[in-house]
Coordinates of C-alpha atoms and ligand atoms in Angstrom, one line a residue:
X1 CA 1.3 52.2 -23.3
X2 CA -0.2 51.8 -19.7
X3 CA 2.0 53.4 -16.8
X4 CA 4.4 51.1 -15.1
X5 CA 4.5 52.2 -11.7
X6 CA 7.6 49.8 -10.9
X7 CA 11.0 51.6 -10.6
X8 CA 13.5 51.1 -13.5
X9 CA 16.9 50.9 -12.9
X10 CA 19.0 51.8 -15.5
X11 CA 22.6 50.7 -15.2
X12 CA 25.7 51.7 -17.6
X13 CA 28.5 49.4 -18.2
X14 CA 30.9 50.2 -15.0
X15 CA 33.5 52.4 -16.3
X16 CA 37.1 51.2 -15.4
X17 CA 39.2 53.9 -13.5
X18 CA 42.3 53.8 -15.6
X19 CA 41.5 56.9 -17.6
X20 CA 39.2 59.4 -18.9
X21 CA 36.2 58.4 -21.1
X22 CA 36.8 59.1 -24.8
X23 CA 34.0 59.6 -27.4
X24 CA 33.4 56.1 -28.4
X25 CA 32.8 55.4 -24.5
X26 CA 30.6 58.3 -24.3
X27 CA 28.5 57.5 -27.7
X28 CA 28.1 53.6 -26.5
X29 CA 26.4 52.7 -23.3
X30 CA 26.2 56.2 -21.3
X31 CA 24.4 58.3 -23.8
X32 CA 22.1 55.3 -24.8
X33 CA 21.4 54.6 -21.1
X34 CA 20.9 58.3 -20.4
X35 CA 18.3 59.0 -23.4
X36 CA 16.4 56.0 -22.1
X37 CA 16.4 57.1 -18.4
X38 CA 15.2 60.6 -19.5
X39 CA 12.6 59.1 -21.9
X40 CA 11.2 57.3 -18.9
X41 CA 11.2 60.1 -16.5
X42 CA 9.5 62.1 -19.4
X43 CA 7.1 59.7 -19.6
X44 CA 6.4 60.0 -15.8
X45 CA 7.8 56.7 -15.0
X46 CA 10.2 56.1 -11.9
X47 CA 13.7 55.7 -12.7
X48 CA 17.3 55.5 -11.2
X49 CA 20.0 55.5 -13.7
X50 CA 23.2 54.8 -12.1
X51 CA 27.1 53.5 -12.7
X52 CA 30.1 53.3 -10.3
X53 CA 33.7 53.1 -11.4
X54 CA 35.2 49.5 -11.4
X55 CA 38.3 50.1 -9.3
X56 CA 39.5 46.5 -9.0
X57 CA 40.1 45.9 -12.7
X58 CA 43.6 44.4 -13.2
X59 CA 43.7 47.1 -16.3
X60 CA 44.1 49.8 -13.4
X61 CA 46.9 47.9 -12.5
X62 CA 48.6 47.7 -15.7
X63 CA 47.8 51.2 -16.5
X64 CA 49.2 52.6 -13.1
X65 CA 52.6 50.6 -14.1
X66 CA 52.9 52.1 -17.5
X67 CA 52.4 55.6 -16.1
X68 CA 54.6 55.3 -13.1
X69 CA 51.9 56.0 -10.6
X70 CA 50.1 54.1 -7.6
X71 CA 46.7 52.0 -8.6
X72 CA 45.1 54.1 -5.9
X73 CA 46.0 57.7 -7.2
X74 CA 44.7 56.5 -10.9
X75 CA 41.6 55.4 -9.4
X76 CA 41.2 58.6 -7.8
X77 CA 42.2 60.7 -10.6
X78 CA 40.3 58.7 -12.9
X79 CA 37.2 59.0 -11.0
X80 CA 37.4 62.6 -11.3
X81 CA 37.8 62.8 -14.6
X82 CA 35.1 60.1 -15.6
X83 CA 32.5 62.2 -13.3
X84 CA 33.3 65.4 -14.9
X85 CA 33.2 63.6 -18.7
X86 CA 29.6 62.4 -17.7
X87 CA 28.3 65.8 -16.1
X88 CA 29.5 67.6 -19.2
X89 CA 27.7 65.5 -21.7
X90 CA 24.6 65.8 -19.4
X91 CA 24.7 61.9 -18.7
X92 CA 21.8 62.2 -15.9
X93 CA 23.6 59.8 -13.1
X94 CA 23.6 61.7 -10.1
X95 CA 27.3 61.1 -9.6
X96 CA 30.0 58.4 -9.1
X97 CA 29.2 56.7 -5.7
X98 CA 32.8 56.5 -3.6
X99 CA 34.3 53.3 -3.6
X100 CA 34.4 53.0 0.2
X101 CA 33.9 50.6 3.0
X102 CA 30.1 50.3 2.5
X103 CA 31.1 49.4 -1.1
X104 CA 33.3 46.8 0.1
X105 CA 31.0 45.2 2.7
X106 CA 28.1 45.4 -0.1
X107 CA 30.7 42.9 -2.2
X108 CA 31.6 40.8 0.9
X109 CA 28.1 40.3 1.8
X110 CA 27.0 39.3 -1.5
X111 CA 30.0 36.7 -2.4
X112 CA 30.1 35.1 1.4
X113 CA 26.4 34.6 1.1
X114 CA 27.2 32.4 -2.0
X115 CA 30.0 30.8 -0.5
X116 CA 28.0 29.9 2.5
X117 CA 25.3 28.6 0.2
X118 CA 28.0 26.2 -1.4
X119 CA 27.6 27.7 -4.6
X120 CA 31.5 27.9 -5.3
X121 CA 33.6 24.8 -6.0
X122 CA 37.5 24.3 -5.4
X123 CA 39.2 23.9 -8.7
X124 CA 42.9 23.2 -9.3
X125 CA 44.0 25.5 -12.8
X126 CA 46.7 26.1 -14.9
X127 CA 47.6 30.0 -15.0
X128 CA 50.0 31.8 -16.9
X129 CA 52.8 33.3 -14.8
X130 CA 55.4 36.0 -15.9
X131 CA 58.7 34.4 -14.4
X132 CA 60.7 37.4 -14.2
X133 CA 57.9 39.7 -12.6
X134 CA 56.9 36.9 -10.5
X135 CA 53.1 37.3 -11.2
X136 CA 50.1 35.5 -12.4
X137 CA 48.7 36.9 -15.3
X138 CA 44.9 37.3 -15.9
X139 CA 42.5 39.8 -18.0
X140 CA 44.5 43.1 -18.5
X141 CA 48.0 41.7 -17.1
X142 CA 48.1 39.2 -20.3
X143 CA 47.6 39.1 -24.0
X144 CA 47.8 36.8 -26.5
X145 CA 45.7 34.7 -29.3
X146 CA 41.8 34.2 -28.9
X147 CA 41.4 30.3 -29.1
X148 CA 38.1 30.9 -30.7
X149 CA 38.6 33.7 -33.5
X150 CA 42.6 33.8 -33.3
X151 CA 42.3 37.8 -33.1
X152 CA 44.9 39.4 -30.6
X153 CA 43.2 39.4 -27.3
X154 CA 43.7 40.2 -23.6
X155 CA 42.7 37.7 -20.8
X156 CA 39.3 37.3 -19.7
X157 CA 37.2 38.4 -22.9
X158 CA 38.0 38.8 -26.5
X159 CA 36.9 41.9 -27.9
X160 CA 36.6 40.7 -31.2
X161 CA 34.5 37.8 -30.9
X162 CA 33.0 38.2 -27.6
X163 CA 33.9 34.9 -26.3
X164 CA 35.6 34.3 -23.0
X165 CA 38.9 32.7 -22.2
X166 CA 40.2 31.5 -18.8
X167 CA 42.9 30.3 -16.8
X168 CA 45.1 28.8 -19.5
X169 CA 43.1 29.1 -22.8
X170 CA 44.6 32.6 -24.1
X171 CA 47.2 31.1 -26.9
X172 CA 50.6 32.9 -26.6
X173 CA 50.4 34.6 -23.4
X174 CA 52.7 37.1 -23.1
X175 CA 52.6 39.8 -19.9
X176 CA 51.2 43.0 -21.3
X177 CA 53.9 45.0 -19.6
X178 CA 56.8 43.2 -20.6
X179 CA 56.4 41.0 -23.5
X180 CA 60.0 39.7 -23.2
X181 CA 58.9 38.1 -19.8
X182 CA 59.1 34.4 -20.2
X183 CA 55.7 33.1 -19.5
X184 CA 55.2 29.5 -18.0
X185 CA 52.2 27.8 -16.5
X186 CA 51.8 27.0 -12.7
X187 CA 48.8 25.3 -11.0
X188 CA 46.6 27.2 -8.5
X189 CA 43.8 26.5 -6.8
X190 CA 40.8 28.6 -7.0
X191 CA 37.2 29.3 -6.2
X192 CA 34.9 29.0 -9.2
X193 CA 31.2 29.6 -10.1
X194 CA 30.3 26.6 -12.1
X195 CA 28.0 28.1 -15.0
X196 CA 26.9 25.0 -16.4
X197 CA 24.8 24.3 -12.9
X198 CA 22.5 27.2 -14.1
X199 CA 22.1 25.9 -17.6
X200 CA 18.1 25.2 -17.4
X201 CA 17.4 28.8 -15.9
X202 CA 19.5 30.5 -18.4
X203 CA 18.0 28.7 -21.1
X204 CA 14.7 29.4 -20.0
X205 CA 15.3 33.1 -19.6
X206 CA 16.8 33.6 -22.7
X207 CA 14.1 31.8 -24.6
X208 CA 11.7 34.2 -22.6
X209 CA 13.9 37.4 -23.5
X210 CA 15.9 37.0 -26.7
X211 CA 13.7 39.0 -28.7
X212 CA 14.9 41.8 -26.5
X213 CA 18.0 41.5 -27.2
X214 CA 20.0 42.9 -30.3
X215 CA 20.8 40.4 -33.2
X216 CA 24.5 40.2 -32.7
X217 CA 24.8 39.9 -29.0
X218 CA 21.9 37.3 -29.0
X219 CA 24.0 35.5 -31.7
X220 CA 26.9 35.5 -29.1
X221 CA 24.6 34.2 -26.3
X222 CA 23.5 31.5 -28.6
X223 CA 27.2 30.6 -29.5
X224 CA 27.9 30.4 -25.7
X225 CA 25.1 28.4 -24.8
X226 CA 25.8 25.8 -27.5
X227 CA 29.0 24.6 -25.9
X228 CA 29.7 23.9 -22.4
X229 CA 29.6 26.8 -20.2
X230 CA 32.9 27.9 -18.3
X231 CA 33.4 28.0 -14.7
X232 CA 33.8 31.5 -13.6
X233 CA 36.5 32.4 -11.5
X234 CA 35.6 33.7 -8.2
X235 CA 39.1 34.5 -6.7
X236 CA 42.5 34.9 -8.6
X237 CA 46.1 35.2 -7.4
X238 CA 46.3 38.8 -7.6
X239 CA 47.6 41.7 -5.8
X240 CA 45.3 44.5 -6.3
X241 CA 41.5 44.4 -5.6
X242 CA 39.4 43.0 -2.6
X243 CA 41.1 40.4 -0.7
X244 CA 39.2 37.0 -0.8
X245 CA 37.5 36.3 2.7
X246 CA 37.7 32.6 2.2
X247 CA 39.8 30.3 3.9
X248 CA 40.4 27.9 1.1
X249 CA 42.3 30.5 -1.1
X250 CA 44.6 32.6 1.5
X251 CA 46.4 35.3 -0.2
X252 CA 43.9 35.8 -3.4
X253 CA 41.7 38.6 -4.3
X254 CA 38.1 38.4 -5.7
X255 CA 38.3 38.1 -9.5
X256 CA 36.9 41.5 -10.5
X257 CA 34.3 40.8 -12.5
X258 CA 32.4 39.1 -9.4
X259 CA 31.8 42.7 -8.0
X260 CA 29.9 44.2 -10.7
X261 CA 26.5 43.0 -9.4
X262 CA 26.9 44.1 -5.6
X263 CA 28.7 47.1 -7.2
X264 CA 25.6 47.9 -9.1
X265 CA 23.3 47.5 -6.1
X266 CA 25.4 49.6 -3.9
X267 CA 25.3 52.4 -6.8
X268 CA 21.9 52.1 -7.0
X269 CA 21.2 52.5 -3.2
X270 CA 23.8 55.4 -3.2
X271 CA 22.0 57.2 -6.1
X272 CA 18.7 56.9 -4.1
X273 CA 20.2 58.1 -0.8
X274 CA 21.3 61.4 -2.7
X275 CA 17.8 62.2 -2.9
X276 CA 16.8 60.6 0.4
X277 CA 15.0 57.7 -1.4
X278 CA 17.3 54.7 -0.3
X279 CA 16.3 52.0 2.0
X280 CA 17.8 50.6 4.8
X281 CA 19.8 47.9 3.4
X282 CA 22.2 48.1 0.2
X283 CA 20.4 45.6 -1.7
X284 CA 16.9 46.3 -1.0
X285 CA 16.3 48.0 -4.4
X286 CA 17.6 44.9 -6.5
X287 CA 15.3 42.2 -4.4
X288 CA 13.0 40.6 -6.4
X289 CA 9.9 41.5 -4.1
X290 CA 10.5 44.9 -5.2
X291 CA 10.0 44.2 -8.6
X292 CA 12.5 46.4 -10.2
X293 CA 12.9 46.8 -13.7
X294 CA 16.5 46.3 -14.3
X295 CA 17.9 47.2 -17.6
X296 CA 21.7 47.0 -18.7
X297 CA 23.6 48.9 -21.5
X298 CA 26.8 47.9 -22.3
X299 CA 29.2 47.2 -25.4
X300 CA 29.3 43.8 -27.3
X301 CA 32.5 43.0 -25.5
X302 CA 30.8 42.9 -22.4
X303 CA 28.1 40.5 -23.6
X304 CA 29.5 37.6 -21.9
X305 CA 30.2 39.5 -18.6
X306 CA 27.3 41.5 -18.1
X307 CA 24.7 39.0 -20.0
X308 CA 25.9 35.6 -18.5
X309 CA 28.0 36.2 -15.5
X310 CA 26.5 38.6 -13.8
X311 CA 23.2 36.7 -14.7
X312 CA 24.3 33.7 -13.0
X313 CA 25.6 35.4 -9.9
X314 CA 22.1 36.9 -9.4
X315 CA 20.7 33.5 -10.1
X316 CA 23.0 31.9 -7.7
X317 CA 21.2 33.8 -4.7
X318 CA 18.2 31.8 -5.5
X319 CA 15.0 34.0 -5.6
X320 CA 16.5 36.8 -3.5
X321 CA 17.0 39.1 -6.5
X322 CA 15.3 40.6 -9.8
X323 CA 16.7 39.6 -13.1
X324 CA 17.5 42.1 -15.8
X325 CA 14.5 42.8 -18.2
X326 CA 16.8 43.2 -20.9
X327 CA 20.7 44.1 -22.0
X328 CA 21.1 46.8 -24.7
X329 CA 24.4 46.2 -26.1
X330 CA 26.1 48.6 -28.6
X331 CA 29.0 47.8 -31.1
X332 CA 32.4 49.7 -31.3
X333 CA 32.6 52.9 -32.2
X334 CA 35.4 53.9 -34.7
X335 CA 37.5 57.0 -35.2
X336 CA 38.1 57.4 -39.0
X337 CA 37.3 53.8 -39.2
X338 CA 39.5 52.5 -36.5
X339 CA 38.9 51.3 -33.2
X340 CA 39.6 54.0 -30.6
X341 CA 43.0 53.6 -28.8
X342 CA 44.4 55.3 -25.9
X343 CA 47.8 53.4 -26.1
X344 CA 48.1 54.8 -30.0
X345 CA 46.5 58.1 -29.1
X346 CA 43.8 57.4 -31.7
X347 CA 40.9 59.1 -30.1
X348 CA 39.0 62.0 -29.1
X349 CA 38.7 62.5 -25.1
X350 CA 34.9 63.8 -24.5
X351 CA 36.2 66.7 -22.4
X352 CA 38.0 67.9 -25.9
X353 CA 34.8 67.6 -28.0
X354 CA 32.5 68.9 -25.3
X355 CA 34.9 71.8 -25.0
X356 CA 34.5 73.0 -28.6
X357 CA 31.2 72.0 -29.6
X358 CA 27.8 72.5 -27.8
X359 CA 26.4 69.2 -26.0
X360 CA 23.3 69.2 -27.4
X361 CA 24.8 69.0 -31.0
X362 CA 27.2 66.2 -29.7
X363 CA 24.5 64.5 -28.3
X364 CA 22.5 64.5 -31.6
X365 CA 25.2 63.5 -33.4
X366 CA 26.5 60.5 -31.3
X367 CA 22.7 59.5 -31.3
X368 CA 22.5 59.6 -35.2
X369 CA 25.4 57.6 -35.7
X370 CA 25.4 55.6 -32.6
X371 CA 26.9 52.0 -33.1
X372 CA 23.7 49.9 -32.6
X373 CA 23.6 47.2 -34.6
X374 CA 27.1 47.4 -36.5
X375 CA 30.6 49.7 -36.1
X376 CA 30.0 53.0 -36.9
X377 CA 32.6 55.8 -37.4
X378 CA 33.0 59.3 -35.9
X379 CA 34.2 62.0 -38.0
X380 CA 34.6 65.4 -37.0
X381 CA 33.8 66.9 -40.1
X382 CA 30.5 65.0 -40.6
X383 CA 29.7 66.1 -37.3
X384 CA 29.8 69.7 -38.2
X385 CA 28.3 69.2 -41.6
X386 CA 25.5 67.0 -40.6
X387 CA 24.4 68.4 -37.6
X388 CA 24.4 72.2 -38.9
X389 CA 22.7 71.0 -42.0
X390 CA 19.9 68.3 -40.7
X391 CA 19.3 69.8 -37.0
X392 CA 20.5 73.2 -36.4
X393 CA 19.4 75.2 -39.7
X394 CA 15.7 73.7 -39.6
X395 CA 15.6 74.0 -35.9
X396 CA 16.3 77.8 -35.8
X397 CA 14.3 78.6 -38.9
X398 CA 11.4 76.9 -37.1
X399 CA 12.1 78.6 -33.8
X400 CA 12.1 81.9 -36.0
X401 CA 8.6 81.1 -37.4
X402 CA 6.8 78.8 -34.8
X403 CA 6.8 81.3 -31.7
X404 CA 3.9 83.1 -30.4
X405 CA 2.3 85.5 -33.0
X406 CA 2.3 89.1 -32.6
X407 CA -0.3 90.0 -30.0
X408 CA -0.1 86.9 -28.0
X409 CA 1.6 86.4 -24.9
X410 CA 4.1 83.6 -23.9
X411 CA 1.8 81.5 -21.7
X412 CA -1.7 82.3 -23.3
X413 CA -3.9 79.5 -24.0
X414 CA -4.4 78.9 -28.0
X415 CA -7.0 76.6 -29.2
X416 CA -6.1 73.8 -31.1
X417 CA -8.2 71.5 -33.6
X418 CA -8.6 67.5 -33.5
X419 CA -6.6 67.4 -36.7
X420 CA -3.6 68.9 -34.9
X421 CA -4.2 66.9 -31.8
X422 CA -3.9 63.9 -33.9
X423 CA -0.7 65.0 -35.9
X424 CA 0.9 65.6 -32.2
X425 CA -0.1 62.3 -30.9
X426 CA 1.4 60.7 -34.0
X427 CA 4.6 62.5 -33.2
X428 CA 4.9 61.3 -29.6
X429 CA 4.1 57.5 -30.9
X430 CA 7.2 57.8 -33.6
X431 CA 9.0 58.7 -30.7
X432 CA 7.7 56.3 -28.2
X433 CA 8.8 53.5 -30.8
X434 CA 12.1 54.7 -30.8
X435 CA 12.5 54.8 -27.1
X436 CA 10.8 51.4 -25.9
X437 CA 12.3 48.3 -25.3
X438 CA 12.9 45.9 -27.8
X439 CA 12.8 48.8 -30.6
X440 CA 15.0 51.1 -28.4
X441 CA 17.1 53.2 -31.1
X442 CA 19.1 56.3 -30.7
X443 CA 19.5 56.5 -34.3
X444 CA 16.0 56.2 -35.0
X445 CA 15.1 58.8 -32.4
X446 CA 17.8 61.2 -33.9
X447 CA 16.2 60.5 -37.7
X448 CA 12.7 61.2 -36.3
X449 CA 13.8 64.6 -35.1
X450 CA 15.2 65.4 -38.4
X451 CA 12.0 64.0 -40.2
X452 CA 9.6 65.9 -37.9
X453 CA 11.7 69.1 -37.9
X454 CA 11.6 69.2 -41.9
X455 CA 7.7 68.5 -41.9
X456 CA 7.1 71.3 -39.4
X457 CA 9.4 74.0 -41.2
X458 CA 7.5 73.2 -44.0
X459 CA 4.0 73.5 -42.2
X460 CA 5.4 76.7 -40.5
X461 CA 6.8 78.3 -43.9
X462 CA 3.0 77.4 -45.4
X463 CA 1.2 79.1 -42.2
X464 CA 3.6 82.1 -42.4
X465 CA 3.0 82.5 -46.1
X466 CA -0.8 82.4 -45.9
X467 CA -1.0 85.3 -43.4
X468 CA -2.5 83.8 -40.6
X469 CA 0.1 84.6 -38.3
X470 CA -0.7 88.5 -38.9
X471 CA -2.4 90.0 -36.1
X472 CA -6.3 91.0 -36.5
X473 CA -6.9 94.9 -36.9
X474 CA -7.3 95.6 -33.4
X475 CA -3.9 93.8 -32.7
X476 CA -5.1 90.6 -31.2
X477 CA -5.5 87.7 -33.6
X478 CA -8.9 86.4 -34.2
X479 CA -9.8 82.9 -32.5
X480 CA -10.1 81.2 -36.3
X481 CA -6.6 82.6 -36.8
X482 CA -5.0 81.1 -33.7
X483 CA -6.4 77.7 -34.2
X484 CA -3.6 76.8 -37.1
X485 CA -0.9 78.6 -34.8
X486 CA -2.4 76.4 -31.7
X487 CA -2.0 73.3 -33.8
X488 CA 1.6 74.0 -35.1
X489 CA 2.8 74.9 -31.4
X490 CA 1.1 71.8 -30.2
X491 CA 2.9 69.8 -32.8
X492 CA 6.3 71.5 -32.0
X493 CA 5.9 71.0 -28.5
X494 CA 5.4 67.1 -29.2
X495 CA 8.8 67.3 -31.0
X496 CA 10.6 69.1 -28.2
X497 CA 9.0 66.3 -25.8
X498 CA 10.5 63.7 -28.2
X499 CA 13.8 65.4 -28.6
X500 CA 14.1 66.3 -25.0
X501 CA 15.9 63.0 -24.0
X502 CA 18.6 64.2 -26.7
X503 CA 18.4 67.7 -26.6
X504 CA 18.6 68.1 -22.9
X505 CA 19.8 72.0 -23.0
X506 CA 17.2 73.3 -25.5
X507 CA 14.6 71.2 -23.5
X508 CA 15.6 72.6 -20.3
X509 CA 15.1 76.1 -21.6
X510 CA 11.9 75.5 -23.1
X511 CA 10.9 74.1 -19.8
X512 CA 12.1 76.9 -18.0
X513 CA 10.1 79.0 -20.4
X514 CA 7.1 77.4 -19.7
X515 CA 6.4 74.7 -22.1
X516 CA 5.0 71.6 -20.8
X517 CA 7.3 68.3 -22.2
X518 CA 5.7 65.2 -21.4
X519 CA 5.5 62.2 -23.6
X520 CA 1.9 61.2 -23.4
X521 CA -0.6 60.6 -26.1
X522 CA -3.3 62.5 -24.8
X523 CA -3.4 66.1 -26.3
X524 CA -5.0 69.2 -25.2
X525 CA -7.6 71.2 -26.5
X526 CA -5.7 74.4 -25.9
X527 CA -1.7 75.0 -25.9
X528 CA -0.1 77.6 -24.0
X529 CA 1.8 79.9 -26.2
X530 CA 6.2 79.4 -25.9
X531 CA 8.8 80.1 -28.0
X532 CA 11.2 77.5 -29.1
X533 CA 14.6 78.2 -27.9
X534 CA 17.3 78.1 -30.7
X535 CA 20.2 75.8 -31.1
X536 CA 23.5 77.1 -30.9
X537 CA 25.2 77.3 -34.4
X538 CA 28.8 75.6 -35.0
X539 CA 31.4 76.7 -36.6
X540 CA 32.7 75.0 -39.8
X541 CA 35.1 72.2 -39.1
X542 CA 37.8 73.6 -40.8
X543 CA 37.5 76.7 -38.9
X544 CA 36.4 78.7 -41.5
X545 CA 33.2 79.2 -40.3
X546 CA 30.6 81.9 -39.3
X547 CA 32.7 84.2 -37.1
X548 CA 33.3 81.6 -34.1
X549 CA 36.4 79.8 -35.1
X550 CA 37.1 77.0 -33.0
X551 CA 40.6 77.2 -30.9
X552 CA 41.1 73.7 -32.2
X553 CA 39.0 71.5 -33.7
X554 CA 38.7 68.3 -32.1
X555 CA 40.4 66.4 -35.2
X556 CA 43.1 68.8 -35.1
X557 CA 44.3 67.0 -31.8
X558 CA 44.1 63.5 -33.0
X559 CA 47.2 61.5 -34.2
X560 CA 46.1 58.9 -36.7
Ligands
ZN601 ZN1 37.9 35.8 -30.2

């Protein structure tokens, strides 16, 4: 693939700051986006990976009320916890930007420009209203029945079928914090963004890009485009969020989902500012003239928002902004066959798992079982058994066999043959197919590690059995002896480069020890000898393992 000098901006769905991240979150957009960003980086392509907390969501308000804390303090503690979990997992964002004055200014400039351009309309709608609490209900403040699939749903969007519900569309609405509070409907005049105005551009956009989408998400987009497209609320009569700056909607706040695009522009700018690469204007890196490659990673339940609403918000600015190249959508990652649930304590926090299992092994197992095309399930026992058998044991066997032979110093150039170079290039190519769009697949990348690892183990064992690794009589290997060793090391290096976006710590150790890990197809005529670092071993899931019994296995803390 020719080098693409354009910067790729990888965005992982903005986490709501109403708690820490659990393993289901980490296994979804955060790991997938991270591996993609690291792949681009190891391929020599400029990339910025970013996200930021979504503080204005109504879920912050509802969770804060449940816990008896202020939403401001919940945002602060959540942002700290989320930042630590991302770091513990090795997610390569430079950090979470502060939700400060510059953030709010960016959002306000984004929406006031649309308002001034006449993109919004006033519309009087019926909204559910909790009569005792005296508040209008939307998104996380309301629960009811999805009018499309009849599943239980919150307001805004249905997690089960992915369809939106706006205004009074949710059936049997109840106040989520007090289901006994009688709900009535009251009229309110809001500003809305009519999505139907953008049908032609949307249709053309998806015609061009649908092949880049996974089938389930593409199906939902087709379903949504087959019917009338909804009006997206721009303002809501809420108390939490950024006050709407429009004279027609006094006392209202911006609908939280309207913030996502300017939030990501701000987050991109902030991330680049940390390395002094940011432009002066906050939205500069998203402008069409910059030709950024925007790639979003998010869950199926966000297809409507990240796939349609946010796209229309960019389109509403005319040709000012680039449009995303693709949305990579994951399904739900479950625990023991059931959805992760904070309210039922059916979950494993990322911090707890990463406190007991080395993160390379967590990242490998979550990649191997990534919910890319359908729901998959996490199991602590499987993590231990599968990761040990498929990764750690063969990896460490290879590490013991494939290092520099006696008499060869680390860094010494070993010759390679044309056949060895061809095999190494083939390994790189198989990884490249896993990491490039539209064939991007974490689980196939993890399977490729397993497959190549097994093959190279066998090759290393054959080489050891032939005695070619023994030094010649003078203590130094002869040239014809080192060529097979060089070929093996070249292939091991290709495996390591392909595995590096997932196994970040072992790759870092190898790089520090002098291994050059780049995902290029051109393979050199010599390879510098290096030691393949070992992976840490895991205690058995039941604590009966190899002398490093865990204080508590992750499963032990889960109430099912
Ligand atoms: Zn539904």
